CSV table of C-alpha atoms and ligand atoms in Angstrom, one decimal:
chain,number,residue,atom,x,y,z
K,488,UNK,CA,45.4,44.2,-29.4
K,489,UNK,CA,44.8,45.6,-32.5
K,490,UNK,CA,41.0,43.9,-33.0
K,491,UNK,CA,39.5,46.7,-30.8
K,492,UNK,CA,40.8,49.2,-33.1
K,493,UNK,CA,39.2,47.0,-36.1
K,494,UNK,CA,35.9,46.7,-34.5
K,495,UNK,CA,35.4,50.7,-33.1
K,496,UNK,CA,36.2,51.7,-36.9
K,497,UNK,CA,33.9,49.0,-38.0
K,498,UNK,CA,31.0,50.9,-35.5
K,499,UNK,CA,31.6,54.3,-36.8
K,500,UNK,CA,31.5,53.3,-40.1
K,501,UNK,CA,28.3,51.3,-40.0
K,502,UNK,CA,26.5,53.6,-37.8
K,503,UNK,CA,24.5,57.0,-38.4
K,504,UNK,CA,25.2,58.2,-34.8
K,505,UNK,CA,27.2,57.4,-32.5
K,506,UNK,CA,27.3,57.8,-28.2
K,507,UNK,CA,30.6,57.9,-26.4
K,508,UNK,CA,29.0,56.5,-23.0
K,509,UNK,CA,31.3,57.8,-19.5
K,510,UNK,CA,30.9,57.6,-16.4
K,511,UNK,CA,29.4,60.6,-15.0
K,512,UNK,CA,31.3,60.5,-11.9
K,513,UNK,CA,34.5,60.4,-13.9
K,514,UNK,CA,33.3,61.5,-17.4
K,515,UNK,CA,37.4,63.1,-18.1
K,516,UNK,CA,39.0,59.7,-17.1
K,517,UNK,CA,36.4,57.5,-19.3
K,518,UNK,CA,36.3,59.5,-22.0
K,519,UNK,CA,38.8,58.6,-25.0
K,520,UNK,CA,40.5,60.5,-27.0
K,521,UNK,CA,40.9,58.2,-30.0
K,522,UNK,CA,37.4,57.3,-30.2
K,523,UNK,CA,36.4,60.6,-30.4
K,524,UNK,CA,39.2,61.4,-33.2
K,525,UNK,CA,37.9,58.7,-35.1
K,526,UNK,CA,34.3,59.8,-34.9
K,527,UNK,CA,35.1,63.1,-35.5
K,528,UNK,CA,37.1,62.1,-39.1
K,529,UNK,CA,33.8,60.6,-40.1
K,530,UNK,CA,32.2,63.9,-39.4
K,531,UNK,CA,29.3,61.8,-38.1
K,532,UNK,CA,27.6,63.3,-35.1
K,533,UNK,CA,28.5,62.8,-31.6
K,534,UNK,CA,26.6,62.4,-28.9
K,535,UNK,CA,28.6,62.1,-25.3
K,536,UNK,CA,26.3,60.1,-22.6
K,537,UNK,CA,26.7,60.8,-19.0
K,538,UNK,CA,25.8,57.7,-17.4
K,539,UNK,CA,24.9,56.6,-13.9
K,540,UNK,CA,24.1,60.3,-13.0
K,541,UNK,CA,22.0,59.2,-10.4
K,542,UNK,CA,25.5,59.0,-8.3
K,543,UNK,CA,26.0,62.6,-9.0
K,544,UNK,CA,24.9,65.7,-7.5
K,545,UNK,CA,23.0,68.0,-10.2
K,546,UNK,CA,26.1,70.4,-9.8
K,547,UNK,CA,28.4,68.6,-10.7
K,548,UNK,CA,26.3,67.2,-13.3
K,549,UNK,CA,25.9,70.5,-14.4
K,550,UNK,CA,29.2,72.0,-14.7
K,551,UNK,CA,30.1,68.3,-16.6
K,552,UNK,CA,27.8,69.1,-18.8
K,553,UNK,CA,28.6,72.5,-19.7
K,554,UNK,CA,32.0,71.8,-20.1
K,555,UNK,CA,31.0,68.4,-22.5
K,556,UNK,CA,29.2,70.5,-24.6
K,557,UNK,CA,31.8,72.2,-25.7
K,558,UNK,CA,32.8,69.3,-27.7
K,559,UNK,CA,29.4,67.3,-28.3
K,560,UNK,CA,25.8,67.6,-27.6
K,561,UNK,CA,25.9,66.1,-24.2
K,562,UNK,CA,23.0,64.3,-22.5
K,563,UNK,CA,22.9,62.7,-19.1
K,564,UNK,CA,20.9,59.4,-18.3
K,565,UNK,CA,20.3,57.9,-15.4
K,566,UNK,CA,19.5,54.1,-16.8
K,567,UNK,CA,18.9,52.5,-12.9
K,568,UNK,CA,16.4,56.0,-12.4
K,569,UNK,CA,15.1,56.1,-16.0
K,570,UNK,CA,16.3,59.8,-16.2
K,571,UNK,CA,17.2,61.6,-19.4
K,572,UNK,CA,16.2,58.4,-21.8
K,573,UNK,CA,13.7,60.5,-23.4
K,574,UNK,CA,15.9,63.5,-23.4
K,575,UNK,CA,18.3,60.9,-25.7
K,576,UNK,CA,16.0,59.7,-27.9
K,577,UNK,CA,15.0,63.3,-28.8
K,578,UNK,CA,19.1,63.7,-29.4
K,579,UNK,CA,19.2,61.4,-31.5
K,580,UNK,CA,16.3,62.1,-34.0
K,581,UNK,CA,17.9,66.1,-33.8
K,582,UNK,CA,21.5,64.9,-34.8
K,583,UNK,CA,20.3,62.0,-37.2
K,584,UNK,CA,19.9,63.2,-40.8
K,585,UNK,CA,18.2,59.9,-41.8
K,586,UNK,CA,14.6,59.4,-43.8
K,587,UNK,CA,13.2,56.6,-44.9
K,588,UNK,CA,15.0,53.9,-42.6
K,589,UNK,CA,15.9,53.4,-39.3
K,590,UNK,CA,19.0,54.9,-37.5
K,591,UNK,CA,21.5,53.1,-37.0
K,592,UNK,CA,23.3,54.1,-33.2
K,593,UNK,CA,26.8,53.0,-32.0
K,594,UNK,CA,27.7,52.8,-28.9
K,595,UNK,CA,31.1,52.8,-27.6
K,596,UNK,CA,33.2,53.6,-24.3
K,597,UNK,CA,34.8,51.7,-21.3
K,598,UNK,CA,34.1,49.0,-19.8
K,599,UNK,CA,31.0,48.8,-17.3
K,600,UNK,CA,30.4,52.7,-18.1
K,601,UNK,CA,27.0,51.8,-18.4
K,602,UNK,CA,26.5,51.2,-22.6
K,603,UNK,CA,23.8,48.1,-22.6
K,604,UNK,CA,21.7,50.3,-19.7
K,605,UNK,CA,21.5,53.2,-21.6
K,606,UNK,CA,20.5,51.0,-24.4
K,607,UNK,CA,17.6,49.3,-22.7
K,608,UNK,CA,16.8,53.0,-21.1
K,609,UNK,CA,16.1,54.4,-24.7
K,610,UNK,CA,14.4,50.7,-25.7
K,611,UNK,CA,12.7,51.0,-22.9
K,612,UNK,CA,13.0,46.8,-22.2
K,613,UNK,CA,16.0,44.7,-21.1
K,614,UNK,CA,17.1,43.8,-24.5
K,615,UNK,CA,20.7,44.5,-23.9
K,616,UNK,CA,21.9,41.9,-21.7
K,617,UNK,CA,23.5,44.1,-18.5
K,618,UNK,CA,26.0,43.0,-15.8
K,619,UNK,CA,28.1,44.3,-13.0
K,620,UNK,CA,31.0,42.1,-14.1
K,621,UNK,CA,32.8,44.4,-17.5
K,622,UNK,CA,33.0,42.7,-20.0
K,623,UNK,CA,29.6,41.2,-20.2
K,624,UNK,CA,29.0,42.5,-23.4
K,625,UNK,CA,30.5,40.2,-26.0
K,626,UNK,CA,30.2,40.6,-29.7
K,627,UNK,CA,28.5,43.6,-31.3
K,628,UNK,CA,24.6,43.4,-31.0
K,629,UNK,CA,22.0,45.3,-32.8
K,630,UNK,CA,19.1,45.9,-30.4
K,631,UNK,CA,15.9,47.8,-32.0
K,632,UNK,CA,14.6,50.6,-29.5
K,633,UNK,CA,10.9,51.6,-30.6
K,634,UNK,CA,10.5,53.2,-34.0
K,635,UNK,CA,13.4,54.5,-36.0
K,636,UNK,CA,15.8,53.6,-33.9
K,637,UNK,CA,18.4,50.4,-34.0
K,638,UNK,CA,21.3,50.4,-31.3
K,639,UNK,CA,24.7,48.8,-32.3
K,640,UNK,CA,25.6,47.5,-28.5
K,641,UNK,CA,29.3,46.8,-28.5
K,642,UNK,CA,31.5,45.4,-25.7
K,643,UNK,CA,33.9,48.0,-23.5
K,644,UNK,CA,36.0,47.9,-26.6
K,645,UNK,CA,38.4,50.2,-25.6
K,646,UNK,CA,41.5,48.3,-23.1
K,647,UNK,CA,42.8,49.5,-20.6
K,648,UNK,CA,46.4,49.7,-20.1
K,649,UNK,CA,48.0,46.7,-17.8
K,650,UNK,CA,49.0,49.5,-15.2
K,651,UNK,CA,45.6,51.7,-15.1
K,652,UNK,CA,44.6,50.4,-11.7
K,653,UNK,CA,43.2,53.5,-11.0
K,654,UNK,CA,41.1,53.5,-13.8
K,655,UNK,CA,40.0,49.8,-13.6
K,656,UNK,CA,39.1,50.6,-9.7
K,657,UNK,CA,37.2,53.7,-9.6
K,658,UNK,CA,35.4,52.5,-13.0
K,659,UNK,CA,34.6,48.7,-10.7
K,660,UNK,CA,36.4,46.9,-13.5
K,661,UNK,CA,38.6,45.3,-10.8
K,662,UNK,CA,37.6,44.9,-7.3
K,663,UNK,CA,38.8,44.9,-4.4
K,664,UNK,CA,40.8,42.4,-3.9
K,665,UNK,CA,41.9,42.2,-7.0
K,666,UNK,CA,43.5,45.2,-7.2
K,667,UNK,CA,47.3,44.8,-6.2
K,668,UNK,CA,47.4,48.8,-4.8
K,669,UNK,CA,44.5,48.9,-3.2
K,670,UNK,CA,45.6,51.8,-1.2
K,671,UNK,CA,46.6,53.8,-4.2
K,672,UNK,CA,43.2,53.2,-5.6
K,673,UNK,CA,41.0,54.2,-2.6
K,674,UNK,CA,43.2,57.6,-2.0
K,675,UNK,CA,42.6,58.5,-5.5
K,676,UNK,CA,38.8,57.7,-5.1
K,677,UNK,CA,39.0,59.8,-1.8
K,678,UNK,CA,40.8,62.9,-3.8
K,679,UNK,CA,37.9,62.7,-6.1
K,680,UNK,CA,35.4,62.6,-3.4
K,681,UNK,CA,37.2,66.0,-2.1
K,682,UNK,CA,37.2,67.7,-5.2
K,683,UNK,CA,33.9,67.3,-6.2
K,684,UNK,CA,32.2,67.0,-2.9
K,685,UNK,CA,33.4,66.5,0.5
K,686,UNK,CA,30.6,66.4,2.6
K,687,UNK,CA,29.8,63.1,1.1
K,688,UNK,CA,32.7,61.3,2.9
K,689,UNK,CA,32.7,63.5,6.4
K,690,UNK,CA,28.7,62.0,6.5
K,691,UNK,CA,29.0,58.8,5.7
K,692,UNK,CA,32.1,58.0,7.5
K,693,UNK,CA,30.9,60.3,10.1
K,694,UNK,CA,34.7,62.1,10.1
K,695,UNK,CA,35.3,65.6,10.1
K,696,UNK,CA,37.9,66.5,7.1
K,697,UNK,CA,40.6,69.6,7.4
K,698,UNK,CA,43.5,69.9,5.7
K,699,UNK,CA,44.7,66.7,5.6
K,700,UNK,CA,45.8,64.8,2.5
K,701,UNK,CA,44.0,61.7,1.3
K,702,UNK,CA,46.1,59.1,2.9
K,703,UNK,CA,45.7,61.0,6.6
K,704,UNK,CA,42.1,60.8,5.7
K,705,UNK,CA,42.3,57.3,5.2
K,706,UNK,CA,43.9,56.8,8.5
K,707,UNK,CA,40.8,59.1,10.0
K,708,UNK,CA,38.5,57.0,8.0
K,709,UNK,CA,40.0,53.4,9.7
K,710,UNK,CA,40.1,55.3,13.0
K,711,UNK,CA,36.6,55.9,13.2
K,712,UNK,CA,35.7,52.9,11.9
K,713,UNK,CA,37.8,50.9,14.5
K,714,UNK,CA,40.1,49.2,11.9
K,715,UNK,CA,42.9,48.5,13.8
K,716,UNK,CA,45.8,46.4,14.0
K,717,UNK,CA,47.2,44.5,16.9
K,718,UNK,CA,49.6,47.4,18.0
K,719,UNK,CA,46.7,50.4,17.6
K,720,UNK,CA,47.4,51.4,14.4
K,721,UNK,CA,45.4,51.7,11.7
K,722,UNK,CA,45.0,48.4,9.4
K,723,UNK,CA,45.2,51.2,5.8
K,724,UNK,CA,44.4,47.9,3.2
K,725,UNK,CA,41.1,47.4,4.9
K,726,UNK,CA,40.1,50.7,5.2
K,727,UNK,CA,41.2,50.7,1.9
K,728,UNK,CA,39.2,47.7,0.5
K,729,UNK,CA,36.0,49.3,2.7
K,730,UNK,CA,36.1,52.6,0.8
K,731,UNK,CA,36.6,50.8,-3.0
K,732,UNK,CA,33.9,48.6,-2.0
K,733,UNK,CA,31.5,51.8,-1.0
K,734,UNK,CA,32.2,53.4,-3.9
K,735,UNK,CA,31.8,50.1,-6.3
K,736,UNK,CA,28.3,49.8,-5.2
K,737,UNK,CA,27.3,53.8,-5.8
K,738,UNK,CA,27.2,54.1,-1.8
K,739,UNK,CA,29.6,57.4,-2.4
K,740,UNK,CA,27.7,59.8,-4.7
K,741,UNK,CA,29.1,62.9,-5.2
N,1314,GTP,N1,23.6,53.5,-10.2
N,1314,GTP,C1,23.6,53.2,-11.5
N,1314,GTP,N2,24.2,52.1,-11.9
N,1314,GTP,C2,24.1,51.8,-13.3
N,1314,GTP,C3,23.5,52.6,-14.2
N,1314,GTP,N3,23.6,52.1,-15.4
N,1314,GTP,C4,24.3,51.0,-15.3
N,1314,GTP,N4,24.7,50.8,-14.0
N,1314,GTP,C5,25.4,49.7,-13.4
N,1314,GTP,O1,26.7,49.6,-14.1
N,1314,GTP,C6,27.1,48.2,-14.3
N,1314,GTP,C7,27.5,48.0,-15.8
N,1314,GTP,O2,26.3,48.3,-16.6
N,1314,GTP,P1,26.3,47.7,-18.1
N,1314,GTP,O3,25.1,48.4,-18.8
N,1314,GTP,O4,26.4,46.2,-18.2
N,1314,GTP,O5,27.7,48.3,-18.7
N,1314,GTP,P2,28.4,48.1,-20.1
N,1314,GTP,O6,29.1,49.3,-20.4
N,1314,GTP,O7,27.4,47.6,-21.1
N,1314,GTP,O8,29.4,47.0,-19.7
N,1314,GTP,P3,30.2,45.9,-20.6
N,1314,GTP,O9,29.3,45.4,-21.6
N,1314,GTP,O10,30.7,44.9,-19.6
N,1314,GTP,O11,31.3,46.7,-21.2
N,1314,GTP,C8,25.9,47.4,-13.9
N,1314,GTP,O12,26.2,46.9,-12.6
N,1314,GTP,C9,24.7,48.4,-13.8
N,1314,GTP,O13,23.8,48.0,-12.9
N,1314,GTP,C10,22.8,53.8,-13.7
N,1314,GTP,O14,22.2,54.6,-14.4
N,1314,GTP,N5,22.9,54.0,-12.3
N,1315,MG,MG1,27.4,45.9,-22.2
């Protein structure tokens, strides 16, 4: 799969600017590391999007932030909220040092991290065709977002690898039932929950949480929810498809 490479080199050489987008919910497991090499060799600016930061707290967004920043200007956008668009544009103009034409903006990251919103956030119209299913985006698109501005859309160019379930779940590139670990996945969405902010899963799935390790709060999730097998115990793959689909649709935010 080498065409990806082709076409992310293509982006940063055409454009003036260019945005990694990432999840703000995960923003270290959706950045990439080659992408921002690559940029970086250019020396063309930077700009690292938080997206979908209406599903985070402002803490978290916060310390995210802070911690980006340290490697790019770092602006977070809320595309569903039409939070932080402005804020972006403004980036933009600061970090372009273009006269006399428009800028030209790539945008490049994951899969369904959120790249055509952010576009139509900034244009300020649904020019960027959007979808839940990744991979909506097909070819490279230029979309023109008010004056001065003209957004190379690109499609989640960067794969992921055959076994990054993980990945592919918390990001909602695979659902639920496509996932062949869907147990794996939903404990690793559950230790993010806990790290970042616990209170979100002892309300919504009205549990209290101790010290127990993700899968036992699995089991205390499927409890409570009455998920149960013939013998009593706990049926764990449909607790576990319940809390991928809950966090899929932004009902977890944390
Ligand atoms: N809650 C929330 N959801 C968002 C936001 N932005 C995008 N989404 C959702 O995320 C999904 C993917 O959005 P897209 O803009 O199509 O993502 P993309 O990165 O262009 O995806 P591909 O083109 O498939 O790579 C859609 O279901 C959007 O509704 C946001 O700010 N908040
Ligand atoms: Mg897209």
């Amino acid at each position: 799969m080498a065409s990806y490479k082709l076409m992310i080199k293509d982006v940063i050489k055409k454009a003036d600017v260019l945005l990694e987008v990432v999840d703000a919910r995960f923003p270290d497991e959706t950045r990439n590391s080659e992408v921002e090499r690559n940029v970086e060799r250019s020396r063309k600016p930077l700009i690292i999007v938080l997206s979908k930061c209406d599903l985070v707290s402002k803490e978290t967004l916060e310390k995210s932030k802070s911690r980006l920043s340290k490697i790019a200007p770092t602006v977070f956008v809320s595309s569903k909220e039409r939070f932080g668009t402005t804020m972006l544009r403004h980036k933009i103009l600061e970090v372009a040092d273009i006269k006399g034409r428009d800028i030209l903006v790539g945008s490049l990251g994951y899969p369904n991290t959120g790249k055509s919103s952010v576009i139509n956030g900034v244009a300020g119209k649904n020019k960027a065709s959007t979808s839940s299913i990744s991979g909506h985006t097909k070819g490279v698109q230029l979309v023109k977002a008010g004056s001065r501005i003209v957004f190379i859309d690109t499609p989640g160019v960067i794969p992921f690898d055959e076994n990054d379930e993980y990945r592919q779940g918390l990001l909602g590139v695979k659902d639920a039932t496509h996932l062949s670990d869907p147990i794996g996945v939903s404990m690793k969405i559950i230790e993010t929950i806990c790290a970042e902010n616990k209170p979100v899963l002892e309300e919504f799935y009205k549990v209290e949480i101790g010290n127990e390790n993700s899968y036992e709060i699995l089991e205390l999730i499927g409890l409570k929810a009455n998920f149960l097998k013939k013998k009593g115990e706990v049926d764990e793959t449909r607790v576990a498809i319940k809390i991928i689909n809950d966090w899929q649709k932004g009902k977890l935010l944390i």
